[in-house]
Amino acid sequence: MAESQNMKDLAHARTKVSFDIKDMTNFLHGGEANVEQRRYIIDLIAKDPVFNKDDWGWLNHTDAVKRGIAMSTRLAEIKMEHDLNDLDFATMMEAIDDTLPIVLHNGAFIPVITSQGTEEQIEKWIPPAEKFQIIGCYAQTELGHGSNLSQLETTATFVKETDEWEINSTSFTAAKWWIGGLGALCTHAVVQARIFIEGKDYGAHVFVVPLRSLDDHRPFPGIEIGDIGPKAYNGFNKMDNGFARFNKYRIPRDNMLMRFSKVSREGVYTKPPHSKLAYGSMVLLRSVLIKQMALYLSRAVTVSTRYLTVRRQFNNPTSRNDSDLNPGLETQVINYPMVQNRLFPMIAQSYALFAAGSVMMEMYIGLMTGLSSGNIAALAEVHAMSSALKSYCTTFAVAGVEESRKLMGGHGFSYFTGIAHLFASTVPSNTYEGDNYVLTQQMARYLLKEVKTARTEPEKVTPYSKYLLLGLNRSAFSRTTCSVAQPDDWLNPAVQLAAFEHRCARLAYELSDAVEQGGLDTANPKTWSDHNIECYRISHAHAQYVMVLWLIQAVRDAHNPETDVERRAEPASVKVLERISNLHALHTIQTNLADFVEDGYFSPAQCQSLRAQVKAIVASLADDAVGLVDAFDHPDFLLNSALGASDGDAYKRLWDKAQSEPLNRRQVCDGYEEYIRPLLKKHGEFKL
Amino acid sequence: MAESQNMKDLAHARTKVSFDIKDMTNFLHGGEANVEQRRYIIDLIAKDPVFNKDDWGWLNHTDAVKRGIAMSTRLAEIKMEHDLNDLDFATMMEAIDDTLPIVLHNGAFIPVITSQGTEEQIEKWIPPAEKFQIIGCYAQTELGHGSNLSQLETTATFVKETDEWEINSTSFTAAKWWIGGLGALCTHAVVQARIFIEGKDYGAHVFVVPLRSLDDHRPFPGIEIGDIGPKAYNGFNKMDNGFARFNKYRIPRDNMLMRFSKVSREGVYTKPPHSKLAYGSMVLLRSVLIKQMALYLSRAVTVSTRYLTVRRQFNNPTSRNDSDLNPGLETQVINYPMVQNRLFPMIAQSYALFAAGSVMMEMYIGLMTGLSSGNIAALAEVHAMSSALKSYCTTFAVAGVEESRKLMGGHGFSYFTGIAHLFASTVPSNTYEGDNYVLTQQMARYLLKEVKTARTEPEKVTPYSKYLLLGLNRSAFSRTTCSVAQPDDWLNPAVQLAAFEHRCARLAYELSDAVEQGGLDTANPKTWSDHNIECYRISHAHAQYVMVLWLIQAVRDAHNPETDVERRAEPASVKVLERISNLHALHTIQTNLADFVEDGYFSPAQCQSLRAQVKAIVASLADDAVGLVDAFDHPDFLLNSALGASDGDAYKRLWDKAQSEPLNRRQVCDGYEEYIRPLLKKHGEFKL
């Protein structure tokens, strides 16, 4: 068919891109091999009808869960057929693009047993789990308790006579709640419960608990199971988040995972040695989230960048980028500076997330290698770093997804943008794996220790906290100012990093002072929670600092011949990457400007020139925007967006999607005879 | 039944409230009479089964639209039975708590005909519309065009021979799109189309267009109608937003509304006199939105404040507020300073929105009174003000609704908070009635005119722009600094207003300078759109200034014996209102701190003491938080929230809601035989 103006506009925009998109894609995904493997996996899912997304917009929770179960079992089969590694499995989940009842089987059930079970327990449970003869979930959260494990209300009482545990949910607030896979699918659960032996409370421990009969899937007597109902924004709609209450439910003693703590036949309890692995798995989950945020935010900006390139509205006399097109046409919305200044910084943030995701993964692998050889040196820092980055990245990335949707104006409110579904399934990341506000206390605690180290053994401060040394001489530090004299000085990575380091150092010492003084204030003694606002500030400041640093380093490495080829990029790509890195650094400063100016580090004139510089960099990226999002390499199946498809045919696709609305199968709507006609006729007929 | 700990906690919190909640409610809603009328209307809706909300979480778009039609026709009947005024009708819509296919009949169809039709046309269309013998919608937006009326693609060509208009949608991008009520319900539409007479384009005009037969509701030949499909987050789920394409569709000449423009039998076109009323209706719609935002944000913070009061997690050694309760209990989440510092400023914003909503309404009424007597003096300012406030208020209020949901942690992601539905139905307000970014250009344009006035005829500057006089002596102005010396100085309204005035004046003159210089820059001439970022900044700065001013004035009036009793409050209430007003002003400054410090107006020490003062005021409101949200007087039917109900029985209600999940009607889930069993048995049975 004839090429629409929409398609022409997107194609034309691609002719202006200053770099090779393939080259940029390889840089982002760590080499051509990864890119091809990712495409292969996504195609694998795309061609399987059970994963088709066409009717998702109309599924209510009841229908969605049934679909989720169909998708889950197919996912299990594919996993067995292709014996995929973790990375491929993650890509498969990315392609499926929704959380499924089965995800915690491989995501938590198996890992928990493997890491906390004895050899015999692993031997007993893992082989059937690998073959999906049993399907498990992870049951920790309760109606009344989430994060505070020590107060869980589910109890496991040792029954010496029969060598069993009796699991009890004393009240309905003890019900396990939010447990993914529990509502409909799973046959087993790993359950957190507080153990009691002869009346003594030994705290929370982990048990393998059979839930449903393997013959007919009925819940066993003594277990009350159900689905907790629909979720916000139709998020997790296919997931059977469930609840479970136990009433004197008996399981064998050795269903308690005993690698660390043990309970003998006689009911003798043996304490665990402190388990490092628990931390390791938290670090992993949070590090994976950074990578996922890169994929999510980049998807959202891909859709909005393409749509805003083909959407035309009003005439901007000197709109530059399409002056070479038919002047009779309205202006492409993406050519309005206001739009560019909202959109392009999010493209830069996406690139920063790709870089940060890789570094966090390397840090995690380094940590685990260390731990396996008993070296726990890195644990504290990596744990704090993963916490700070999880909090910061999931906060701005999810907000960016919604901002991308709003950028699309009226049509942005259609389900067919594909972005609403993305927001609904990513926004809980701000809460799970540690609430984004609570989590920031980890980095703050770590930095307070580092402040002490800086004062006592400065040489022992870890690299990412080196900025603390700047503040050792407080009076000199308080006089420090930013060195920018010319607008172009802002483009110097050293200048950018110096600003972030100064801000982090100041906030860290201010927190440290406040904690010390707060302790002394006997009249109104401060507690840790009185400092949590400042913990949040320093934690996000540190996260922003390393995000900026890591993108700068990734770009530097990209044109370093010493670097592995997978992480290199061609000069044309590097040129644009440097702009992206500058925009990311300077826009992050602008968004948090008060932190840089309130102590006099920036002068009024510098604030003005910073804002001007951000506008200039944004404008310089206009011709490359479409190329920069194409480079994320998100296929149409993944985007599932009428407005953001790769061919740019936005209006036609939106029109076609509307035709598929089930309501449109009837000329006269359901409810006419029952409701509309009686109203119209109530006071007699109106004659035209 | 026995009172749960949840219920005890909320009841206990109410014993600490320092003011009379009834008194505060009367203050907020403008007197006892309004409060009682509002409750009466909400009860009217609450007791009518068609408006029951229990199953909303499970309705897909198809079912929801049918429900929306049932609700629409009942709404029409109630309107006729009770002959309700606009305020009561608005309250009815508030109680119904979802947008319905019929809302634009009274909201746009009737008003447009009344304001733009001739006496004969009004006589012909309004009586049947009032009796719902015809039901209408408003069709302006098209697939390819929203805001840019002059480029609409729907055409109406005059056919002299038959004295008719021929309506055409040249291509599918000309299809009317997003039209509420069009998809299923309406028999008529007011349609915007560009008229052509003998080949000449006279621009967009308004037509009354019959859509569906009054006999069988079938669309007339030549009209293709349908529903555009589901929307983001299941928002507007019961609304049949529709599309329509016209193919040589004929209507009589006098179906064009001709109060302003006219087309004679001979096809002679008469120009309209400039219509003030068009502006008037825009001002009304935007002013109403401010009031609605007050109701929406206050609902969200009511839910989160109550839930966080009954939710207990972890033990905070010196948590103050419940030290008088059983010390064995965990800390109420609302007692964590981080939580208070996120939540309480939104309570203060809600109070500010109530005040701003009333003032905007008064301004609108004043404007219309003026216009009716030909006085257009106030038009420019009121139009700019309503635009700036619409943009600012819908932005932060909707963001606040989502923030309230996140504040509730894990359970906040349940549909049963009631807040997700609220966000989904309020977030489009950031786009409709003028996109929140585009809209800020109105206030910027107005202030640029005021800058000129300030320079030439300073005495003619309107009251809300008086701050521009501060900047007339630029060198003196640039040396101005904030007068705060002691922490308590921040509590002086004059100090607060001076800060906002200084900031507005600086941003206004910076914009004015940039526009002048930009025009001179011949090398790279700037256009208006190059200044839109600065337009956004000054427009929001001005909106924040008047919001702060209006709340200060409302509180001042509240204890002024001269004030009408409806707007007065008791001393105990005023004491808390002053804290609320201080928190609103100072938190707004803190959130935008860079604007106040980047030119040296605030000193580093002042920034520190400001942050400390905000924390102090927040802490001082802890005992009153529950009372402050109770005072909004949102009944449980309206909140429709398991976690935020007035009795505080959050866990029990969440449990009960989960039991109502349709999936739980079956012991074994749908899909077991088809999907789960085959997978479990694939590699033979696992024996426990």
Short mmCIF file of C-alpha atoms in Angstrom, two decimals, chain A residues 112 116 137-142 146 149-150 152-156 167-168 174 176 179 189-195 203-209 246:
data_model
loop_
_atom_site.label_atom_id
_atom_site.label_comp_id
_atom_site.label_asym_id
_atom_site.label_seq_id
_atom_site.Cartn_x
_atom_site.Cartn_y
_atom_site.Cartn_z
CA VAL A 112 15.86 -20.81 48.15
CA GLN A 116 19.26 -23.06 52.19
CA CYS A 137 6.20 -20.28 45.08
CA TYR A 138 7.79 -18.21 47.87
CA ALA A 139 5.55 -17.34 50.82
CA GLN A 140 6.97 -14.68 53.11
CA THR A 141 4.71 -11.61 53.16
CA GLU A 142 1.58 -11.74 55.32
CA GLY A 146 5.95 -7.42 55.00
CA LEU A 149 10.37 -10.91 59.40
CA SER A 150 10.82 -11.17 63.16
CA LEU A 152 5.67 -12.82 61.17
CA GLU A 153 2.54 -14.37 62.66
CA THR A 154 2.73 -17.73 60.89
CA THR A 155 4.08 -20.28 63.38
CA ALA A 156 5.64 -23.73 63.02
CA ILE A 167 1.94 -24.80 60.80
CA ASN A 168 -0.61 -22.31 62.10
CA ALA A 174 -1.22 -14.09 59.69
CA LYS A 176 0.33 -15.26 53.68
CA ILE A 179 2.25 -14.65 47.09
CA ALA A 189 5.51 -23.24 48.62
CA VAL A 190 8.62 -22.27 50.49
CA VAL A 191 7.08 -20.75 53.61
CA GLN A 192 8.62 -18.40 56.15
CA ALA A 193 7.34 -19.18 59.64
CA ARG A 194 8.51 -18.59 63.21
CA ILE A 195 9.45 -21.85 64.86
CA GLY A 203 12.48 -16.78 64.95
CA ALA A 204 11.63 -17.08 61.25
CA HIS A 205 12.77 -20.14 59.30
CA VAL A 206 12.02 -21.62 55.91
CA PHE A 207 9.90 -24.70 55.16
CA VAL A 208 8.93 -26.62 52.06
CA VAL A 209 5.14 -26.93 52.30
CA PHE A 246 -2.85 -22.77 57.83
#
